[in-house]
């Protein structure tokens, strides 16, 4: 048996089947290696463990009766750190459920089989809506490449239909953009770019970008982006809704449903009525900021319930009218 291969197998065995609270003795190690077709004598195991220690692997030796238990001590990631990574992956809207499961399985591989069970967690986040774009990993990677190489990109952009499907925006128009930054807000990825046609800074949801391609052309808009306050832009464009959670009924024209799918996810239920409007009920934190967001949507979106909230919105509007009347 190749000594180097045996060392790798021993190291892999200790990583997977031992931790601070679980160890293996020499007989158990020899038996498990034997299952892999690797013969290891007592002296061989001692020598291999010594080599791994000299290499820097933190192997703990602890007496239990007449036997010595061996286990991995310090790892690259501690369990609280891995739990944090799992929580972040599960709660991220821009990662699909399928990709989330695959990533979490890889994260579990960084722990022992005993610790991995602690990582089987379910994180609940308000309004979480997973993307359905399986290619988002590669899109994000390509956008980073374009930014790092100072290149422009072209892509198509998707939008929601009233029935919760996605279609090409502007009949499949090709967007010519200079990418300058990627922004992660409310568990979504956004591209901040300089629109080469409209000559201004814009943002795009990364999971709605379709067929992006790097073009052999240097980016435009450097001066505009250098003068761009991304922190202020983030606060203005992506503010959170704080307050007491309550179920709110919205009435909207069909062309406004895409805004709600973007904000609350494609699994929300929007029903079409005979009056030509669409309706949905969503649990939100109905703060003044939220009310401002609703009013900013214009006449095509209104809140119809609960009555207390409708009354509150009316009062807020009337107070503002009085305030501005006093300014005349």
Coordinates of C-alpha atoms in Angstrom, one line a residue:
X1 CA 0.0 0.0 0.0
X2 CA 1.3 3.4 -0.9
X3 CA 2.2 5.2 2.3
X4 CA 0.9 8.6 1.0
X5 CA -2.4 7.1 0.1
X6 CA -2.7 5.5 3.5
X7 CA -2.0 8.9 5.2
X8 CA -4.8 10.5 3.1
X9 CA -7.2 7.8 4.0
X10 CA -6.3 8.0 7.7
X11 CA -6.7 11.8 7.7
X12 CA -10.0 11.6 5.9
X13 CA -11.3 9.0 8.4
X14 CA -10.3 11.1 11.4
X15 CA -12.0 14.2 9.8
X16 CA -15.2 12.5 9.1
X17 CA -15.7 10.2 12.1
X18 CA -14.0 12.0 15.0
X19 CA -14.4 15.3 16.8
X20 CA -13.9 16.8 20.3
X21 CA -16.5 14.4 21.8
X22 CA -15.9 11.3 19.6
X23 CA -12.6 9.4 19.1
X24 CA -11.4 6.2 17.5
X25 CA -8.9 3.8 19.1
X26 CA -6.2 1.9 17.2
X27 CA -8.3 -1.2 16.6
X28 CA -11.3 0.8 15.3
X29 CA -9.0 2.7 13.0
X30 CA -7.4 -0.4 11.6
X31 CA -10.8 -2.0 11.1
X32 CA -12.2 1.0 9.2
X33 CA -9.1 1.2 7.1
X34 CA -9.4 -2.5 6.4
X35 CA -12.9 -1.8 5.0
X36 CA -11.3 0.4 2.4
X37 CA -8.8 -2.3 1.5
X38 CA -6.0 -0.7 3.5
X39 CA -3.9 -2.8 6.0
X40 CA -2.4 -0.9 8.9
X41 CA -0.5 -2.4 11.7
X42 CA -0.3 -0.9 15.2
X43 CA 3.2 0.6 14.6
X44 CA 2.1 1.9 11.2
X45 CA -0.9 3.8 12.7
X46 CA 1.2 5.3 15.4
X47 CA 3.8 6.5 12.8
X48 CA 1.1 7.9 10.5
X49 CA -0.6 9.8 13.3
X50 CA 2.9 11.2 14.3
X51 CA 3.4 12.3 10.6
X52 CA 0.0 14.1 10.5
X53 CA 0.8 15.9 13.8
X54 CA 4.1 17.0 12.5
X55 CA 2.4 18.3 9.4
X56 CA 0.2 20.5 11.7
X57 CA -3.0 18.4 12.0
X58 CA -4.5 18.9 15.5
X59 CA -4.9 15.3 16.6
X60 CA -6.0 14.8 20.2
X61 CA -4.8 11.7 22.0
X62 CA -6.9 10.7 25.1
X63 CA -6.7 7.6 27.3
X64 CA -9.8 5.5 27.7
X65 CA -9.1 2.4 29.8
X66 CA -6.2 0.5 28.2
X67 CA -6.8 2.1 24.8
X68 CA -6.0 5.6 23.4
X69 CA -8.6 7.5 21.5
X70 CA -7.6 9.7 18.6
X71 CA -9.7 12.6 17.3
X72 CA -9.4 15.8 15.3
X73 CA -9.3 18.8 17.5
X74 CA -9.1 22.2 15.9
X75 CA -10.6 22.5 12.4
X76 CA -10.6 25.2 9.7
X77 CA -14.2 26.0 10.7
X78 CA -15.8 25.8 14.2
X79 CA -19.4 24.5 14.5
X80 CA -20.8 28.0 15.3
X81 CA -19.1 29.3 12.1
X82 CA -20.6 26.5 10.0
X83 CA -24.0 27.1 11.5
X84 CA -23.7 30.7 10.5
X85 CA -22.8 29.7 6.9
X86 CA -25.8 27.3 6.8
X87 CA -28.2 30.0 8.0
X88 CA -26.9 32.5 5.4
X89 CA -27.3 30.0 2.6
X90 CA -30.8 29.0 3.6
X91 CA -32.0 32.5 4.1
X92 CA -30.5 33.9 0.8
X93 CA -33.1 34.6 -1.8
X94 CA -30.7 34.6 -4.7
X95 CA -29.7 31.0 -4.1
X96 CA -32.2 28.4 -5.4
X97 CA -33.5 25.7 -3.0
X98 CA -31.6 23.0 -5.1
X99 CA -28.4 25.0 -4.9
X100 CA -28.9 25.7 -1.2
X101 CA -29.2 22.0 -0.4
X102 CA -26.1 21.2 -2.5
X103 CA -24.1 24.0 -0.7
X104 CA -25.2 22.9 2.7
X105 CA -24.2 19.3 2.0
X106 CA -20.7 20.6 1.1
X107 CA -20.6 22.7 4.3
X108 CA -21.6 19.6 6.3
X109 CA -18.5 17.9 4.8
X110 CA -16.4 20.3 6.8
X111 CA -17.6 18.8 10.0
X112 CA -17.6 15.3 11.5
X113 CA -20.6 13.0 10.9
X114 CA -21.7 13.7 14.4
X115 CA -21.5 17.5 14.1
X116 CA -23.1 17.5 10.7
X117 CA -26.4 16.6 12.3
X118 CA -26.3 19.9 14.1
X119 CA -26.2 21.7 10.8
X120 CA -29.6 20.2 9.7
X121 CA -31.2 23.5 10.5
X122 CA -34.3 25.3 9.2
X123 CA -34.0 29.0 9.1
X124 CA -37.2 31.0 8.9
X125 CA -37.0 34.5 7.5
X126 CA -39.8 36.9 7.0
X127 CA -40.9 37.1 3.4
X128 CA -38.2 34.7 2.2
X129 CA -38.6 34.0 -1.5
X130 CA -36.0 31.7 -3.2
X131 CA -35.1 32.5 -6.8
X132 CA -35.7 29.9 -9.4
X133 CA -32.7 30.8 -11.5
X134 CA -30.3 27.8 -11.3
X135 CA -27.6 29.6 -13.3
X136 CA -27.2 32.5 -10.9
X137 CA -23.8 31.1 -9.6
X138 CA -22.4 31.5 -13.1
X139 CA -24.0 34.8 -13.7
X140 CA -22.5 36.2 -10.5
X141 CA -19.1 34.8 -11.4
X142 CA -19.3 36.3 -14.9
X143 CA -20.2 39.7 -13.5
X144 CA -17.3 39.7 -11.1
X145 CA -15.0 38.8 -14.1
X146 CA -16.4 41.7 -16.1
X147 CA -15.8 44.1 -13.2
X148 CA -12.3 42.8 -12.6
X149 CA -11.3 43.0 -16.2
X150 CA -13.0 46.4 -16.9
X151 CA -15.3 45.0 -19.6
X152 CA -18.8 45.9 -20.6
X153 CA -21.6 43.3 -20.8
X154 CA -24.8 42.7 -22.7
X155 CA -27.8 40.7 -21.5
X156 CA -31.5 40.2 -21.7
X157 CA -33.7 41.1 -18.7
X158 CA -36.7 39.3 -17.3
X159 CA -39.9 40.6 -15.7
X160 CA -42.9 39.0 -14.0
X161 CA -46.3 38.5 -15.7
X162 CA -49.6 38.8 -13.8
X163 CA -49.8 35.0 -13.5
X164 CA -46.4 34.7 -11.8
X165 CA -44.4 33.7 -14.8
X166 CA -41.3 35.4 -16.2
X167 CA -40.9 36.8 -19.7
X168 CA -38.4 38.9 -21.6
X169 CA -38.7 42.6 -20.7
X170 CA -39.2 45.1 -23.6
X171 CA -39.7 42.2 -26.1
X172 CA -36.2 40.8 -25.5
X173 CA -34.3 44.1 -25.7
X174 CA -30.5 43.7 -25.4
X175 CA -29.2 45.8 -22.5
X176 CA -25.7 47.3 -22.9
X177 CA -24.3 47.9 -19.5
X178 CA -21.0 48.8 -17.8
X179 CA -20.9 46.8 -14.5
X180 CA -19.4 48.6 -11.5
X181 CA -20.6 46.8 -8.4
X182 CA -22.6 43.9 -7.0
X183 CA -24.9 44.8 -4.1
X184 CA -26.4 42.3 -1.7
X185 CA -29.5 43.6 0.1
X186 CA -32.3 41.8 1.8
X187 CA -30.8 38.5 0.6
X188 CA -30.9 39.5 -3.0
X189 CA -28.1 40.2 -5.4
X190 CA -28.2 43.4 -7.5
X191 CA -25.9 44.6 -10.3
X192 CA -25.1 48.3 -10.1
X193 CA -24.2 49.4 -13.7
X194 CA -23.9 52.3 -16.0
X195 CA -26.5 52.1 -18.7
X196 CA -24.6 52.9 -21.9
X197 CA -27.8 53.8 -23.8
X198 CA -29.5 56.0 -21.1
X199 CA -26.2 57.3 -19.8
X200 CA -27.0 56.9 -16.1
X201 CA -26.5 54.5 -13.1
X202 CA -29.1 51.8 -12.8
X203 CA -29.6 48.6 -10.8
X204 CA -30.7 45.1 -11.9
X205 CA -31.8 42.0 -10.0
X206 CA -29.1 39.4 -10.8
X207 CA -31.5 36.5 -10.8
X208 CA -33.5 38.3 -13.6
X209 CA -30.5 38.8 -15.8
X210 CA -30.6 36.3 -18.7
X211 CA -27.8 35.2 -21.1
X212 CA -25.1 37.7 -20.0
X213 CA -22.1 38.0 -22.2
X214 CA -18.8 39.9 -21.7
X215 CA -17.9 42.0 -24.7
X216 CA -14.5 43.2 -25.7
X217 CA -15.2 46.8 -24.8
X218 CA -14.0 48.9 -21.8
X219 CA -16.6 50.0 -19.3
X220 CA -18.1 53.5 -19.5
X221 CA -19.4 55.7 -16.6
X222 CA -16.3 55.7 -14.4
X223 CA -16.8 59.4 -13.4
X224 CA -20.5 58.8 -12.7
X225 CA -19.7 55.8 -10.5
X226 CA -16.9 57.6 -8.7
X227 CA -19.4 60.3 -7.7
X228 CA -22.0 57.7 -6.9
X229 CA -22.9 57.3 -3.1
X230 CA -23.8 53.6 -3.1
X231 CA -24.6 53.6 0.7
X232 CA -27.2 56.4 0.2
X233 CA -28.5 54.7 -2.9
X234 CA -29.0 51.4 -1.0
X235 CA -30.9 53.1 1.8
X236 CA -33.1 54.9 -0.6
X237 CA -33.8 52.0 -2.9
X238 CA -33.9 49.0 -0.6
X239 CA -35.1 50.2 2.8
X240 CA -36.6 47.5 5.1
X241 CA -40.1 47.7 6.5
X242 CA -40.1 47.8 10.3
X243 CA -43.1 47.5 12.6
X244 CA -45.8 45.1 13.8
X245 CA -46.5 42.3 11.3
X246 CA -50.0 42.2 10.0
X247 CA -51.8 40.7 7.0
X248 CA -52.4 43.4 4.3
X249 CA -54.7 43.1 1.2
X250 CA -53.5 44.8 -1.9
X251 CA -55.5 45.7 -5.0
X252 CA -53.5 46.4 -8.2
X253 CA -53.6 46.5 -11.9
X254 CA -52.1 43.3 -13.6
X255 CA -49.0 45.2 -14.8
X256 CA -48.0 46.0 -11.2
X257 CA -47.9 42.4 -10.0
X258 CA -44.2 42.1 -11.0
X259 CA -43.3 44.5 -8.3
X260 CA -44.9 42.2 -5.7
X261 CA -43.4 39.0 -7.1
X262 CA -39.9 40.7 -6.9
X263 CA -40.5 41.8 -3.3
X264 CA -42.3 38.9 -1.9
X265 CA -41.5 35.9 -4.1
X266 CA -43.2 33.9 -6.9
X267 CA -44.9 31.5 -4.5
X268 CA -47.3 34.2 -3.3
X269 CA -50.9 34.0 -4.4
X270 CA -52.3 36.7 -6.6
X271 CA -55.9 36.3 -7.8
X272 CA -57.5 38.0 -10.7
X273 CA -61.0 39.3 -10.3
X274 CA -63.7 40.3 -12.9
X275 CA -63.2 44.0 -12.1
X276 CA -59.9 43.9 -14.0
X277 CA -57.8 44.2 -10.8
X278 CA -55.5 41.6 -9.1
X279 CA -55.6 41.0 -5.3
X280 CA -53.2 39.5 -2.8
X281 CA -52.8 39.2 0.9
X282 CA -49.3 39.5 2.4
X283 CA -48.1 39.6 5.9
X284 CA -45.8 42.7 6.2
X285 CA -44.5 45.1 8.8
X286 CA -46.7 48.0 8.1
X287 CA -44.5 50.9 9.1
X288 CA -44.6 54.4 7.8
X289 CA -41.8 53.4 5.5
X290 CA -44.0 50.6 4.1
X291 CA -46.9 53.1 3.6
X292 CA -44.5 55.4 1.7
X293 CA -43.5 52.4 -0.5
X294 CA -47.1 51.7 -1.3
X295 CA -47.9 55.3 -2.1
X296 CA -44.8 55.5 -4.3
X297 CA -46.4 52.8 -6.5
X298 CA -48.9 55.3 -7.7
X299 CA -52.7 55.0 -8.3
X300 CA -52.5 51.5 -9.7
X301 CA -51.9 49.9 -6.3
X302 CA -54.0 50.4 -3.2
X303 CA -54.4 48.8 0.3
X304 CA -57.9 47.6 0.9
X305 CA -57.5 45.9 4.3
X306 CA -57.2 45.8 7.2
X307 CA -59.5 48.8 7.8
X308 CA -57.3 50.1 10.6
X309 CA -54.3 50.4 8.1
X310 CA -56.5 51.9 5.4
X311 CA -57.6 54.6 8.0
X312 CA -54.0 55.1 9.0
X313 CA -53.0 55.7 5.3
X314 CA -55.8 58.2 4.8
X315 CA -54.8 60.1 7.9
X316 CA -51.2 60.1 6.8
X317 CA -52.3 61.5 3.4
X318 CA -54.6 64.1 5.0
X319 CA -51.9 65.2 7.4
X320 CA -49.5 65.7 4.6
X321 CA -52.0 67.7 2.6
X322 CA -52.5 70.0 5.6
X323 CA -48.7 70.2 6.1
X324 CA -48.2 71.3 2.5
X325 CA -51.2 73.7 2.5
X326 CA -49.5 75.5 5.4
X327 CA -46.4 76.0 3.3
X328 CA -48.3 78.1 0.8

